[in-house]
XYZ file of C-alpha atoms in Angstrom:
259
model
C -219.670 139.271 149.257
C -223.530 139.680 148.323
C -225.196 142.972 148.475
C -228.616 142.897 150.034
C -230.913 145.835 149.236
C -234.144 146.463 151.226
C -236.665 147.442 148.604
C -240.266 146.193 150.007
C -241.649 149.216 151.952
C -244.555 151.070 150.993
C -242.787 154.511 150.422
C -245.854 156.338 152.259
C -243.888 159.850 152.539
C -243.502 160.087 148.772
C -246.975 158.917 148.033
C -247.133 161.094 144.640
C -245.068 158.457 142.977
C -245.179 155.297 145.310
C -248.870 154.666 144.663
C -247.706 153.455 141.410
C -244.235 152.138 142.201
C -242.216 150.836 144.973
C -239.728 153.494 145.844
C -236.641 152.031 144.846
C -238.159 152.171 141.331
C -238.885 155.681 141.286
C -236.747 157.165 138.497
C -233.994 159.505 138.650
C -232.588 160.531 135.282
C -234.878 158.033 133.570
C -233.410 155.032 135.755
C -234.729 153.383 139.044
C -233.200 154.422 142.338
C -232.504 150.813 142.624
C -230.532 150.781 139.599
C -228.357 153.805 140.582
C -227.528 152.013 144.022
C -226.522 148.739 142.330
C -224.422 150.764 139.632
C -222.563 152.289 142.559
C -221.669 149.006 144.308
C -220.827 147.320 140.721
C -218.013 150.203 140.486
C -216.308 148.727 143.497
C -216.562 145.289 142.007
C -219.846 143.995 143.941
C -222.195 142.628 141.144
C -224.034 139.765 143.244
C -227.381 141.238 144.552
C -230.347 140.053 146.641
C -233.265 142.303 146.594
C -235.697 142.181 149.413
C -239.115 142.773 147.642
C -242.508 143.380 149.040
C -244.916 146.227 148.007
C -245.583 145.979 144.349
C -242.683 143.518 143.773
C -243.885 142.602 140.437
C -242.659 146.123 139.158
C -239.076 145.152 140.250
C -239.212 141.706 138.638
C -240.416 142.932 135.597
C -237.738 145.413 135.265
C -235.288 142.867 135.554
C -236.945 140.565 133.212
C -237.023 142.951 130.661
C -233.583 144.596 131.525
C -231.511 142.976 128.726
C -233.933 143.750 125.985
C -234.423 147.453 127.114
C -230.615 148.181 127.153
C -229.789 146.316 123.916
C -230.382 147.029 120.412
C -232.535 144.367 119.034
C -233.818 143.100 115.721
C -237.257 141.563 115.591
C -237.294 139.177 112.368
C -240.734 138.115 111.779
C -240.299 137.005 108.123
C -238.988 133.404 108.847
C -238.533 132.206 112.230
C -240.085 134.763 114.249
C -236.652 135.410 116.080
C -235.303 138.203 118.062
C -231.518 139.194 117.814
C -229.760 141.316 120.202
C -226.980 143.757 119.169
C -224.521 146.027 121.360
C -225.429 144.461 124.539
C -224.932 147.158 127.388
C -225.949 145.371 130.382
C -224.122 144.870 133.566
C -222.425 141.741 134.829
C -224.936 141.389 137.666
C -226.641 138.386 139.306
C -229.632 139.659 140.839
C -232.013 137.618 143.297
C -235.351 138.907 143.712
C -237.136 137.390 147.000
C -240.827 138.238 148.217
C -240.028 139.037 151.852
C -243.676 140.210 152.445
C -245.967 142.986 152.185
C -245.997 144.051 155.894
C -242.668 142.672 156.938
C -240.074 145.148 158.717
C -236.610 145.504 157.860
C -235.052 142.966 160.257
C -237.887 140.396 159.123
C -236.818 140.970 155.631
C -233.306 140.119 156.311
C -234.375 137.127 158.312
C -236.189 135.942 155.338
C -233.176 135.945 152.977
C -230.953 134.205 155.081
C -230.833 131.124 152.667
C -229.465 133.304 149.900
C -226.558 134.417 151.790
C -223.639 132.331 151.222
C -220.645 134.132 152.609
C -220.459 134.683 156.440
C -220.562 138.405 155.653
C -222.882 140.540 153.369
C -223.692 144.226 152.591
C -226.852 145.735 153.416
C -228.271 149.014 152.221
C -231.730 150.659 151.985
C -233.285 151.094 148.453
C -233.882 154.826 148.793
C -230.507 156.263 149.673
C -227.445 157.622 147.656
C -223.830 158.313 148.504
C -220.401 158.720 147.544
C -219.149 156.523 150.601
C -215.991 154.490 149.707
C -216.970 151.027 149.627
C -213.587 149.519 149.450
C -212.514 151.468 152.613
C -215.767 150.549 154.343
C -215.008 146.730 153.778
C -211.413 147.353 154.940
C -212.739 148.986 158.001
C -215.121 146.098 158.670
C -212.465 143.390 158.339
C -209.972 145.491 160.554
C -212.217 145.490 163.584
C -213.681 141.942 163.708
C -216.982 142.806 165.213
C -220.251 141.594 163.922
C -221.743 144.832 162.298
C -220.594 148.284 160.625
C -222.854 150.924 159.994
C -221.985 153.817 157.638
C -222.598 157.147 160.007
C -223.443 160.128 158.537
C -224.765 163.621 159.740
C -227.727 165.022 158.176
C -230.614 166.726 159.820
C -232.039 164.901 162.564
C -234.839 162.542 161.113
C -233.295 159.208 161.575
C -231.908 156.732 164.241
C -229.151 158.163 166.033
C -225.806 156.432 167.041
C -223.646 157.505 169.847
C -219.950 156.665 168.778
C -217.018 157.028 170.804
C -213.349 157.805 169.956
C -212.654 154.190 169.096
C -215.464 154.212 166.381
C -217.716 151.845 168.706
C -221.264 152.355 168.622
C -222.017 152.531 172.228
C -225.772 152.998 171.788
C -228.498 153.120 168.996
C -231.797 154.972 168.980
C -234.358 154.934 166.564
C -235.378 158.543 165.116
C -234.630 161.160 167.745
C -235.807 164.678 167.535
C -232.508 166.312 167.732
C -230.471 167.310 164.986
C -226.917 167.181 163.749
C -226.123 163.811 165.409
C -224.245 160.886 163.531
C -227.150 158.559 162.140
C -227.282 155.255 160.052
C -227.010 156.043 156.463
C -227.038 152.293 155.332
C -224.136 151.248 153.497
C -223.799 148.565 156.151
C -221.697 145.216 156.403
C -222.919 142.326 158.657
C -222.050 139.203 159.737
C -224.905 136.610 159.295
C -225.085 136.187 162.911
C -227.351 139.240 162.905
C -229.911 136.669 162.238
C -229.621 135.365 165.841
C -230.908 138.948 166.837
C -234.039 138.965 164.532
C -237.099 137.186 165.926
C -239.065 137.336 163.118
C -241.329 139.455 160.697
C -242.128 142.203 163.301
C -238.564 142.724 163.914
C -237.229 146.349 162.892
C -233.391 146.015 162.425
C -232.585 149.563 163.515
C -234.215 149.067 166.930
C -233.561 145.805 168.888
C -230.836 144.096 166.675
C -228.717 147.017 166.511
C -229.254 148.485 169.752
C -228.328 144.914 171.332
C -225.250 144.746 169.171
C -224.321 148.350 170.350
C -224.722 147.403 173.911
C -222.448 144.210 173.383
C -219.641 146.170 171.647
C -220.366 144.622 168.466
C -221.607 147.703 166.360
C -218.736 149.803 164.857
C -219.228 152.979 162.735
C -217.557 153.985 159.612
C -217.720 157.873 159.561
C -218.627 159.242 156.331
C -218.566 163.164 155.826
C -219.172 163.208 152.145
C -222.590 163.219 149.930
C -225.435 161.285 151.602
C -229.124 161.765 150.442
C -232.157 159.630 151.047
C -235.305 159.883 148.855
C -238.182 160.326 151.395
C -240.109 163.252 149.764
C -240.591 164.704 146.406
C -238.376 167.326 147.398
C -235.695 164.985 147.986
C -236.368 163.343 144.343
C -236.176 166.711 142.881
C -232.906 167.415 144.466
C -231.339 164.144 143.189
C -232.838 164.768 139.774
C -231.346 168.203 139.517
C -227.895 166.723 140.331
C -227.968 164.132 137.701
C -229.541 166.331 135.247
C -226.437 168.875 135.777
C -223.974 166.305 135.670
C -223.189 166.859 139.532
C -224.202 163.724 140.951
C -221.671 162.723 143.327
C -222.669 158.962 143.252
C -222.094 158.823 139.660
C -218.583 157.367 139.713
C -218.867 154.618 136.866
C -217.767 155.571 133.298
C -220.897 154.747 131.312
């Protein structure tokens, strides 16, 4: 199952750094946010990624182009053959597909644009600015058990995000974007979707969290995996400092891999 990561937005709420970098490339502990997300999925055995690029996409492409070089010890031999010899390869077993999904494309439109790169009937989807310790294995098992078209991971932070109304059977009965009230269950990313989600996306202007998810909820095709553990997005500089401090003090809940 492939993991799709939305990494094309402008990141205007953290403009102190995003004027130079796409938000998923802002660093936590000298590694991009995107790297942390990928390491987390990789821990559960998911190593095939499709990255939806947009704003400053060249930064993401350059990072992966040089990734092997930057993480390995290397000898540059200029004496005879001008060759480069790698030692102690430390890279992960990743396959990474980087797709230009447009500069101004909305979240739903970005998914529509990468449909030719999704080989399986089901794929994972998450945002490039959120970290969590949600159990990916249990989320997949939950999705397979109910047979619906989509699963979102529902979390309960302060009320800044799209609110999901969930019944006692874990059905999402409605989905509303960015309500004013707080303390409700919201979509924290770490989703699992059937490729039929493409049928609910009209084009580049479609916002996934609006008509597509709202329609799925009305049709009884959207389930919620409730996660009450750690979840934190990186919308602001304060969010970044919080994540940075967790990493620096070795208290990062998402750091589940050995090295």
